[in-house]
XYZ file of C-alpha atoms in Angstrom:
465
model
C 67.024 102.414 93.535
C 69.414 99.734 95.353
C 70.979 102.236 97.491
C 67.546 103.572 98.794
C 66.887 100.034 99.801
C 70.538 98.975 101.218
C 69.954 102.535 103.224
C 66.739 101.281 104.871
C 67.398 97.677 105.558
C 70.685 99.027 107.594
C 68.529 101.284 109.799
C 68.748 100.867 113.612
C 71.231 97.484 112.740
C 73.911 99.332 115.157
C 72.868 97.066 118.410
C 73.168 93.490 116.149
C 76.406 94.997 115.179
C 77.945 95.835 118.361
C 76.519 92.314 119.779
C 77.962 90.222 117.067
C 81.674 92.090 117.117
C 81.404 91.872 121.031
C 80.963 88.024 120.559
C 84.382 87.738 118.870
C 86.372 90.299 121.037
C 85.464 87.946 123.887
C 88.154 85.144 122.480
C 91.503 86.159 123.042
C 92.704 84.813 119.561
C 96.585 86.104 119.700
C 98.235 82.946 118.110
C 100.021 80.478 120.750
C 102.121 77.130 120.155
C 100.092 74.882 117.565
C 97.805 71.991 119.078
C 96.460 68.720 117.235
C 94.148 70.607 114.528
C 94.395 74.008 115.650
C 97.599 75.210 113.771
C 97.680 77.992 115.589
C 96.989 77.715 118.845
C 92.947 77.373 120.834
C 92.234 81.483 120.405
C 92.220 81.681 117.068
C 90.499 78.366 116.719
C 88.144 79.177 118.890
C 87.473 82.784 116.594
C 86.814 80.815 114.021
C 84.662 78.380 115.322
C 82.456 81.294 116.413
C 82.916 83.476 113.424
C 81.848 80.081 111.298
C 78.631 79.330 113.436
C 77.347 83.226 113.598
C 77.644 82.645 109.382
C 75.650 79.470 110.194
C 73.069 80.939 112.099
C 72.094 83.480 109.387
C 71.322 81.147 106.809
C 75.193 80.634 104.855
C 77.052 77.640 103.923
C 80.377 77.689 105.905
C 83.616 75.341 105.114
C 86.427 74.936 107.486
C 89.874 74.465 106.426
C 91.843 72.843 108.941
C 91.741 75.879 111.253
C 93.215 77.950 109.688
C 90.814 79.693 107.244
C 87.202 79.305 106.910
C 84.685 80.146 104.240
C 81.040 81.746 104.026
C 79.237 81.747 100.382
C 76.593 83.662 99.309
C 75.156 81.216 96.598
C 77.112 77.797 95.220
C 77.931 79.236 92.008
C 80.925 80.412 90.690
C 82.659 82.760 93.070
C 83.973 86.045 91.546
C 83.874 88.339 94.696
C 86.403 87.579 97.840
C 86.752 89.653 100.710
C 89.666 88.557 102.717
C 89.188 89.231 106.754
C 91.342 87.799 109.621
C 90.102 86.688 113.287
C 93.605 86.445 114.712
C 95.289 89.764 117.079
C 98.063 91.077 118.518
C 98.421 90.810 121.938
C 96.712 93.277 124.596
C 99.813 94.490 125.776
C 99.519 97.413 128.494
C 97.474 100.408 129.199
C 94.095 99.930 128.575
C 91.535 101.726 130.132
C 88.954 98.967 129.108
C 89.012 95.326 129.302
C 90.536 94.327 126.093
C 88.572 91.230 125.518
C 85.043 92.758 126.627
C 83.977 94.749 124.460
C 82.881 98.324 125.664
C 80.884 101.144 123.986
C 81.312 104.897 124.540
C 79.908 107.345 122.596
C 79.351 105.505 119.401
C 83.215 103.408 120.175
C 83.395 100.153 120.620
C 86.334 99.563 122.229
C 88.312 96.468 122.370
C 91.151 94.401 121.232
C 89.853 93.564 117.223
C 87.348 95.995 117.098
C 88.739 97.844 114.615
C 91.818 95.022 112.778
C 90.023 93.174 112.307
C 86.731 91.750 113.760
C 84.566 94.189 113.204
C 85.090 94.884 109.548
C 85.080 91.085 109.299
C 81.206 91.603 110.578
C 80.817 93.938 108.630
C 81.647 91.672 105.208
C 79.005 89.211 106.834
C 76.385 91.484 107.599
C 77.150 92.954 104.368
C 76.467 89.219 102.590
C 72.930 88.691 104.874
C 71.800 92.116 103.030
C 72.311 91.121 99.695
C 70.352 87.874 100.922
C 67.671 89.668 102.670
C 67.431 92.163 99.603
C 66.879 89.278 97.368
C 69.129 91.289 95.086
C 70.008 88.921 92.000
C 73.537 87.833 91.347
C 75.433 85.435 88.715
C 78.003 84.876 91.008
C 79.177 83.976 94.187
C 80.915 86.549 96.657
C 82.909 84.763 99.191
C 84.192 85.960 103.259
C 87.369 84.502 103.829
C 88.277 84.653 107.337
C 91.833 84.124 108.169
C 93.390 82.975 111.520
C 97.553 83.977 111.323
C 97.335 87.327 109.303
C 99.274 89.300 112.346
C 102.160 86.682 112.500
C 102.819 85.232 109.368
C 99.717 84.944 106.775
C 100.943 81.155 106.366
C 96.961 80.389 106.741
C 96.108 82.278 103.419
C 99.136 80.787 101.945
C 97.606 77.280 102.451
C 94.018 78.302 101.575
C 94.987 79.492 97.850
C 97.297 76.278 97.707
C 93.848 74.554 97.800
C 91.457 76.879 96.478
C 91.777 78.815 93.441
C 91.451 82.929 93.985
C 88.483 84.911 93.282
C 88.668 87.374 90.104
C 88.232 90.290 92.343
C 89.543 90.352 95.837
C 89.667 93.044 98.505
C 90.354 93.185 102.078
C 88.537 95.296 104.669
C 91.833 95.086 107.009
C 92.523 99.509 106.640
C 90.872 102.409 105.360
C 88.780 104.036 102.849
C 89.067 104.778 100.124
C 90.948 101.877 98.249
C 94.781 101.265 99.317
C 96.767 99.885 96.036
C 100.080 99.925 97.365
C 101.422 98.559 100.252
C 104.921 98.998 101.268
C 107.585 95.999 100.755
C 109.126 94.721 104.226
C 112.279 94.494 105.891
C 112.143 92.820 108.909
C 116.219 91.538 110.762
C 117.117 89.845 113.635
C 120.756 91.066 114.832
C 123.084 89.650 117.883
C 126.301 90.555 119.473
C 128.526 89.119 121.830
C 131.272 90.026 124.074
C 132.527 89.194 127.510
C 131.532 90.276 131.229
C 133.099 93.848 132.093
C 133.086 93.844 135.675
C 133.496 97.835 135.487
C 131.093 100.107 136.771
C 128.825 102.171 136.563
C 127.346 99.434 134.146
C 123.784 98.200 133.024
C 123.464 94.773 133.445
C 120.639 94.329 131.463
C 118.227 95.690 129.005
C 114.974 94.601 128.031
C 111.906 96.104 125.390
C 109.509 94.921 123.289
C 107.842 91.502 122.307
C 106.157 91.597 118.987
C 107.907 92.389 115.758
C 105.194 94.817 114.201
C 104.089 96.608 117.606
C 105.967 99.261 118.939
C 106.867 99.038 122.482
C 104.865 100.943 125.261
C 107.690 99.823 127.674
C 111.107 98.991 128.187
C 113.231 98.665 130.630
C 117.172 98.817 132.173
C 119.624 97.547 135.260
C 121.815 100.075 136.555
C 124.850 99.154 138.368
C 126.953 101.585 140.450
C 124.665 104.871 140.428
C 122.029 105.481 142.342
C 118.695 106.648 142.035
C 119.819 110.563 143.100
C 122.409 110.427 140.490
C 119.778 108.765 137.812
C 117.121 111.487 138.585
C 118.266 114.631 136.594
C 119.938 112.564 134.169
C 116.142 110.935 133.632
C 114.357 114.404 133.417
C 116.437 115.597 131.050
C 115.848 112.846 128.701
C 112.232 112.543 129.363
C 112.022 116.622 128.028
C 113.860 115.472 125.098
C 111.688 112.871 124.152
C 108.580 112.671 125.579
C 108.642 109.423 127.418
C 108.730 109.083 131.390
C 111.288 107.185 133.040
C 110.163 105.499 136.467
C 112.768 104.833 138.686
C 113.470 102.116 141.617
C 116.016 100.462 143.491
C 115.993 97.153 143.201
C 118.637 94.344 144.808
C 121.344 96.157 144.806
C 120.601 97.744 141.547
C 118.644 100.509 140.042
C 115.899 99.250 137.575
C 114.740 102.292 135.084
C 111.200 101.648 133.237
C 110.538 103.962 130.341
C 107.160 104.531 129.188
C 106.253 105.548 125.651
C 103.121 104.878 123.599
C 102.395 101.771 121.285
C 101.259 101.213 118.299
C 101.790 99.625 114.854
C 105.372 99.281 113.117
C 103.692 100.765 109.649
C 103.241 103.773 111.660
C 106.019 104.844 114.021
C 105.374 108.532 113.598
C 102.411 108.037 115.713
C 103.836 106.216 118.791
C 106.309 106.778 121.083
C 109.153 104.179 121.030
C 109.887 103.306 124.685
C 112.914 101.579 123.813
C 114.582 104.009 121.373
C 113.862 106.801 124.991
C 115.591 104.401 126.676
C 118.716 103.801 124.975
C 119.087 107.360 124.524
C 119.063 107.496 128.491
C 121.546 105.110 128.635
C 123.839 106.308 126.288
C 123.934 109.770 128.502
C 124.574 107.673 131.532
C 128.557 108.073 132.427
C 128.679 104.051 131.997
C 132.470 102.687 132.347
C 134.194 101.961 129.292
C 133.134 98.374 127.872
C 131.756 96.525 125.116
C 128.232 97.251 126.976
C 128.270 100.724 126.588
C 129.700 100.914 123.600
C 127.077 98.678 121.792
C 124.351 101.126 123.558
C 125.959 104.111 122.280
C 126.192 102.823 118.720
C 122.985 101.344 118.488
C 121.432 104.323 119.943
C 123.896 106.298 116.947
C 121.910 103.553 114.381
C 118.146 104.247 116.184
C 117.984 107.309 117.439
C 114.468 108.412 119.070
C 112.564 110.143 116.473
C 114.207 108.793 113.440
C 110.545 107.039 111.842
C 112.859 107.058 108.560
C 115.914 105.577 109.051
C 117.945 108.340 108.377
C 120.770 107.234 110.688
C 121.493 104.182 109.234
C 121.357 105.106 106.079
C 118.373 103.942 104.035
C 115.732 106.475 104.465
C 114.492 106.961 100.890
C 111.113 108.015 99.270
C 108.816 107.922 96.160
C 105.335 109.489 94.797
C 103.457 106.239 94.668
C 104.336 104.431 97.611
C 105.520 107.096 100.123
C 108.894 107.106 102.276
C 110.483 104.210 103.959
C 109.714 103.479 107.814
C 112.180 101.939 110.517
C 111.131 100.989 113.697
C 113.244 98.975 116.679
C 110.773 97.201 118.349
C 112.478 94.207 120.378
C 115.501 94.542 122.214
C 117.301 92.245 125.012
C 120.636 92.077 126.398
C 122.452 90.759 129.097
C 126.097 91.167 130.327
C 127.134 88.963 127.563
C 125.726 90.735 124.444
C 122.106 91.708 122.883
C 119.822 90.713 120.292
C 117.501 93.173 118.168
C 114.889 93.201 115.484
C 114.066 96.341 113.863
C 110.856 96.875 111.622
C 111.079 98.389 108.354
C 108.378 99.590 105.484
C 109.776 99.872 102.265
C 108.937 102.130 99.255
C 108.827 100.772 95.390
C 111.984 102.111 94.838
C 113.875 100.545 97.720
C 116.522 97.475 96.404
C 118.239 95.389 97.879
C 121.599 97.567 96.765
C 119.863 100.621 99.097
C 118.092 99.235 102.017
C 119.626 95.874 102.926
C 123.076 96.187 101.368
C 123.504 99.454 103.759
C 122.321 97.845 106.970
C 124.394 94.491 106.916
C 127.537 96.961 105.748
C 126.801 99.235 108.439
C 126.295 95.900 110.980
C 129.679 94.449 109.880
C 131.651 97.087 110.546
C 130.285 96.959 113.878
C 130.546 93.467 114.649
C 127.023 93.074 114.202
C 125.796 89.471 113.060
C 122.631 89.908 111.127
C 119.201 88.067 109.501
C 117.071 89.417 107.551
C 113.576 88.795 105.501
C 113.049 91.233 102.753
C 109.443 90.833 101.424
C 108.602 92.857 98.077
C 106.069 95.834 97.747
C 102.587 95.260 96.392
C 100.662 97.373 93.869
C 97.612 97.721 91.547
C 96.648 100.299 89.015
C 94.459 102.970 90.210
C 92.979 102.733 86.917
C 91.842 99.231 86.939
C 88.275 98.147 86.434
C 87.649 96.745 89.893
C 89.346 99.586 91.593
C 87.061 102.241 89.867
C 83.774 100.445 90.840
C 85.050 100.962 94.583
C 86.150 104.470 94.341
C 82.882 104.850 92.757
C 80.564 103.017 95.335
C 82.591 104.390 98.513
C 81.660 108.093 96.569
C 78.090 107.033 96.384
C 77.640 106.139 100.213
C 79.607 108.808 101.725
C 79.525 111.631 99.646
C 83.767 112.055 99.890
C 85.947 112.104 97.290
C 87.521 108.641 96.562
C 91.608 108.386 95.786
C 94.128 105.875 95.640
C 96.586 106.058 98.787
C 99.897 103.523 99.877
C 100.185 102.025 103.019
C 103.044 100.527 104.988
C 100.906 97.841 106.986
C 100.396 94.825 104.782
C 97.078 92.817 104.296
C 96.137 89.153 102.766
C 95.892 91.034 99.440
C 99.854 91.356 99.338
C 100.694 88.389 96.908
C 97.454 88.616 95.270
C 97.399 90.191 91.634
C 95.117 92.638 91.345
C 93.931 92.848 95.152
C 93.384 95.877 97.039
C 92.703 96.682 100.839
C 88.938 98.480 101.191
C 88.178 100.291 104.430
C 86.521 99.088 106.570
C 87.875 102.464 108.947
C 87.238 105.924 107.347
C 90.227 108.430 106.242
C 91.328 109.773 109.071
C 90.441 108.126 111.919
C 92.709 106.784 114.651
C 91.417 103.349 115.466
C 94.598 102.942 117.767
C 95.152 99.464 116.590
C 97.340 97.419 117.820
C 97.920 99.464 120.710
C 95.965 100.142 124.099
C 92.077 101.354 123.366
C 91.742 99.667 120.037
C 88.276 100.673 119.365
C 85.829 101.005 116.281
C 83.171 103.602 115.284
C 79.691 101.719 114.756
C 78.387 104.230 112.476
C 81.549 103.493 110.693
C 81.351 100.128 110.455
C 77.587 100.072 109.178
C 78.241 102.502 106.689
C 81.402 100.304 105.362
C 78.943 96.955 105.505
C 76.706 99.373 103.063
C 79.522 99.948 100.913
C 80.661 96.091 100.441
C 76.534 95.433 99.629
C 76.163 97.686 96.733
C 80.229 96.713 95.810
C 78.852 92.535 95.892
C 75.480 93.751 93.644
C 77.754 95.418 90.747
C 80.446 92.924 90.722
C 78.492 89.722 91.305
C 75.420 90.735 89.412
């Protein structure tokens, strides 16, 4: 029996895991201005590069395109199997206890920025394609690793990939969890700006800063303070930090009183997990008695739009819900202003039954009538049948390796799969477990990870055979 043998040839193959996923988290591959060839910046060129040559060194035929995707085949015939990977990260940002780009492992974690989104279940696909090699298990078609380069910022490299190469029949992506996600969540994603002049008036915050990545949300932000000092700040600041369970560190600075809050991190398609550092720290500000101004009236009413703990955007007036796809998400995740006026971006996850008439109708009427100029990039939902074909010979294969009960679930992060018809995200993490992506201690189980490259073997035998 196939499994028997995929079983056995993945014993004690933990250590060539951990040393092939520690070879990638070694290249800081967070995308940076373009260079000549590398569209993206030397990191993620550099992933790739390495990615490309491990492939190499096991025996695969590898293709380059441009920098920003690369290919490994199985066989040269034709291809019916992709599984779509990406090489690129977020940035480290703060509050590791590890070295983010050297790899560490504790008790079966390997911990490290990529680990788990999405290096290691990238290894996993390859190691998965050397098995069916090694296994000499016969196939009719080709099954194809995709590795991206600009999945975290703006998935422009898949977009020119498919512009040149025609999509597989049957595509998944190992960029979330087990069992099979069908549905991800549509996207609304604004930029908004205001303007006013200098109040000289004080007590008055001179400037406010938070956040630096659209889909991360921020682990710090941070305030000027004008006119009060650090006595009068103190109760004020442990009040607030009881009420929402970030700490507020507090310093005199040149003349002025410099407030850092400190939440926790973490992805935008999950802000029920985190701790928004910026939404604590407007609502500290807005209890602040501030002078009367345009200043600290555009704190109060963004603080009345984004309140801490609203994940749903209840405030402003779009928090909605469905049974396929889930309820809507809102998170504010960059923030800046200056004695002259502020510029946001907030983060939201839409369900299949937002519109355009109840999500970004209601925010732009809600910004007008506050003076509030505003962008905006709506991107639609995505979703396949859980009764499909393809998606029933995963369901059935992740049943057969781990002995749980496979489903259909929704997701508010988005993978390459997105625009693709028919294309589902598949693992590579298990239900359940908190990988802490994109936030300090990203880490991966190794057990985990084996046990997914298992489950993409036996998934390559039944589709490509």
């Amino acid at each position: 029996m196939l499994q028997e043998r995929v079983n056995q040839y993945f014993e004690n193959k933990e250590s060539t895991f951990v040393d092939a996923i520690s070879r990638l988290i070694a290249v800081k591959s967070v995308q940076e201005k373009p260079l000549p060839g590398m569209p993206f910046g030397k990191g993620p060129a550099d992933a790739l590069a390495l990615a490309l040559n491990m492939a190499n060194e096991l025996g695969f035929s590898t293709a380059n395109f441009d920098n920003y995707v690369g290919t490994v085949n199985l066989s040269d015939r034709e291809t019916r199997l992709g599984m779509l990977c990406h090489l690129d990260v977020v940035g480290e940002g703060i509050g590791w206890s590890t070295p983010p780009y050297e790899a560490v492992l504790k008790d079966g974690m390997l911990y490290g920025r990529g680990s788990s989104d999405n290096k290691g279940p990238a290894v996993a696909a390859l190691f998965a394609l050397k098995a069916v090699k090694d296994l000499g298990i016969p196939l009719q078609y080709n099954a194809r690793l995709i590795l991206g380069t600009d999945e975290e910022t703006a998935s422009s490299d898949i977009v020119y990939y498919f512009e040149r190469q025609p999509a597989p029949r049957f595509v998944f992506s190992p960029d979330g969890a087990f069992p099979v996600t069908n549905t991800e969540k549509g996207g609304l994603k604004t930029t908004f700006t205001k303007n006013w002049s200098v109040s000289e008036a004080l007590p008055r915050v001179t400037a406010v800063k938070g956040g630096a990545i659209i889909n991360v949300i921020p682990q710090q932000a941070e305030a000027w303070v004008e006119g009060m000092s650090v006595a009068e700040l103190q109760p004020i600041c442990e009040g607030v930090a009881k009420t929402t369970g970030a700490e507020f560190n507090i310093t005199r600075e040149n003349g002025s009183v410099r407030i850092l809050a400190v939440g926790k991190g973490g992805h935008a398609a999950m802000p029920e997990k985190s701790n928004n550092a910026l939404t604590a720290l407007l609502t500290l500000l807005s209890a602040l008695p501030l002078a009367e101004s345009e200043s600290a009236q555009a704190i109060r009413e963004l603080n009345r739009l984004f309140p801490h703990g609203d994940y749903y955007g209840k405030a402003i007036g779009i928090a909605q819900s469905d049974e396929i796809s889930g309820p809507l998400t809102l998170s504010f995740d960059i923030y800046e202003q200056t004695l002259t006026g502020f510029s946001g971006r907030f983060d939201s996850r839409t369900p299949l039954c937002a519109t355009r008439e109840n999500s970004l109708d209601v925010v732009a009427q809600r910004f007008a009538g506050l003076g509030i100029a505003l962008e905006s990039k709506v991107t639609a939902p995505h979703h396949t049948s859980c009764d499909s074909p393809f998606i029933q010979t995963l369901l059935k294969t992740y049943e057969q390796y781990t002995g749980r009960k496979g489903f259909c679930e929704s997701t508010g992060g988005g993978t390459y799969v997105h625009h693709i018809d028919g294309g589902v995200a598949f693992g590579a993490m298990m239900p359940g477990f908190e990988s802490k992506m994109h936030g300090a201690d990203e880490h991966a189980s190794i057990a985990d990870l084996v046990t997914a490259s298992k489950v993409f073997t036996q998934v390559i035998a039944d589709v490509c055979g």
